[in-house]
Amino acid sequence: MDIIAFVAGLIVGIVVVSIAVEFAWKKSVPEKTCKLTKKWNLNELRNALIVAEKLHITPPSDAKVVVAAPTPLAKNARENPSVIGNFVIGLNKAYIFAGEIKEGQIAVVTSDEDILKELRDMFYEFYKVKEKAVSYVPKKGRVRIRGVVRAVFPYRDGYLMRLSYEGGIVGVLLKERMDVEGRRVEVEGEVLEYPFINPYNITVLD
């Protein structure tokens, strides 16, 4: 009887160990982090970062975009002719496109953290190297200009940034005060009436 009990216990033990080993092996199998798809939707990605050689769709309103060629679908996109590749990065996944970003284009969707980090680094490298700022300010229209902030002081219902650049002095209209006196900045905006600029993006360069 003792022999039978011993054999039965041994068999049960072997089965339990086998199940445990199989379970551990299944857990150690790497999770699939990449797949091909044509069914993608950029609006699913909050605060998306978009790199495109050419963009054929309207990006989400909260996206940051850098393109190699200008596109009417993303008027506020930054232009950098050095851009290579087409990809979009979200918080926890990214789309890497086989060609230009357009409806029906095949893409690899990935959630691999190392790949996401690499793509983010690439985006910001392209994003910070923008087209050359102008050395003059037109009487009206869109402008991108770099210069040194000489002063920020109250003006009408807000503040005025006095910006010294290669071609002279301009005033940048601000809703709130910025502590940037003596700093070098880049201003993207619209010349309402020379020399006043209504900015939609101000970047501190140093």
PDB file of N, CA and C in Angstrom, residues 72 87 109 131 145 147 160 184 195:
ATOM      1  N   PRO A  72      -0.630  72.048 -47.390  1.00  0.00           N
ATOM      2  CA  PRO A  72      -1.760  72.877 -46.962  1.00  0.00           C
ATOM      3  C   PRO A  72      -2.605  72.211 -45.884  1.00  0.00           C
ATOM      4  N   PHE A  87       6.546  58.562 -39.879  1.00  0.00           N
ATOM      5  CA  PHE A  87       6.080  57.846 -38.695  1.00  0.00           C
ATOM      6  C   PHE A  87       5.345  58.789 -37.754  1.00  0.00           C
ATOM      7  N   VAL A 109       2.583  48.899 -36.757  1.00  0.00           N
ATOM      8  CA  VAL A 109       2.215  49.480 -35.474  1.00  0.00           C
ATOM      9  C   VAL A 109       3.019  48.763 -34.399  1.00  0.00           C
ATOM     10  N   GLU A 131      13.509  75.415 -40.590  1.00  0.00           N
ATOM     11  CA  GLU A 131      14.017  76.219 -41.691  1.00  0.00           C
ATOM     12  C   GLU A 131      14.607  77.516 -41.173  1.00  0.00           C
ATOM     13  N   ILE A 145      11.166  84.473 -36.884  1.00  0.00           N
ATOM     14  CA  ILE A 145      12.302  85.362 -36.657  1.00  0.00           C
ATOM     15  C   ILE A 145      13.019  84.981 -35.374  1.00  0.00           C
ATOM     16  N   GLY A 147      15.915  86.323 -32.393  1.00  0.00           N
ATOM     17  CA  GLY A 147      16.562  87.515 -31.871  1.00  0.00           C
ATOM     18  C   GLY A 147      16.745  87.422 -30.369  1.00  0.00           C
ATOM     19  N   LEU A 160       4.287  93.401 -23.846  1.00  0.00           N
ATOM     20  CA  LEU A 160       4.994  93.525 -25.118  1.00  0.00           C
ATOM     21  C   LEU A 160       6.435  93.061 -24.929  1.00  0.00           C
ATOM     22  N   ARG A 184      17.822  84.424 -25.937  1.00  0.00           N
ATOM     23  CA  ARG A 184      17.664  84.329 -27.391  1.00  0.00           C
ATOM     24  C   ARG A 184      16.451  83.453 -27.682  1.00  0.00           C
ATOM     25  N   PRO A 195       5.466  97.332 -36.457  1.00  0.00           N
ATOM     26  CA  PRO A 195       6.354  96.182 -36.209  1.00  0.00           C
ATOM     27  C   PRO A 195       5.805  95.200 -35.170  1.00  0.00           C
TER      28      PRO A 195
END
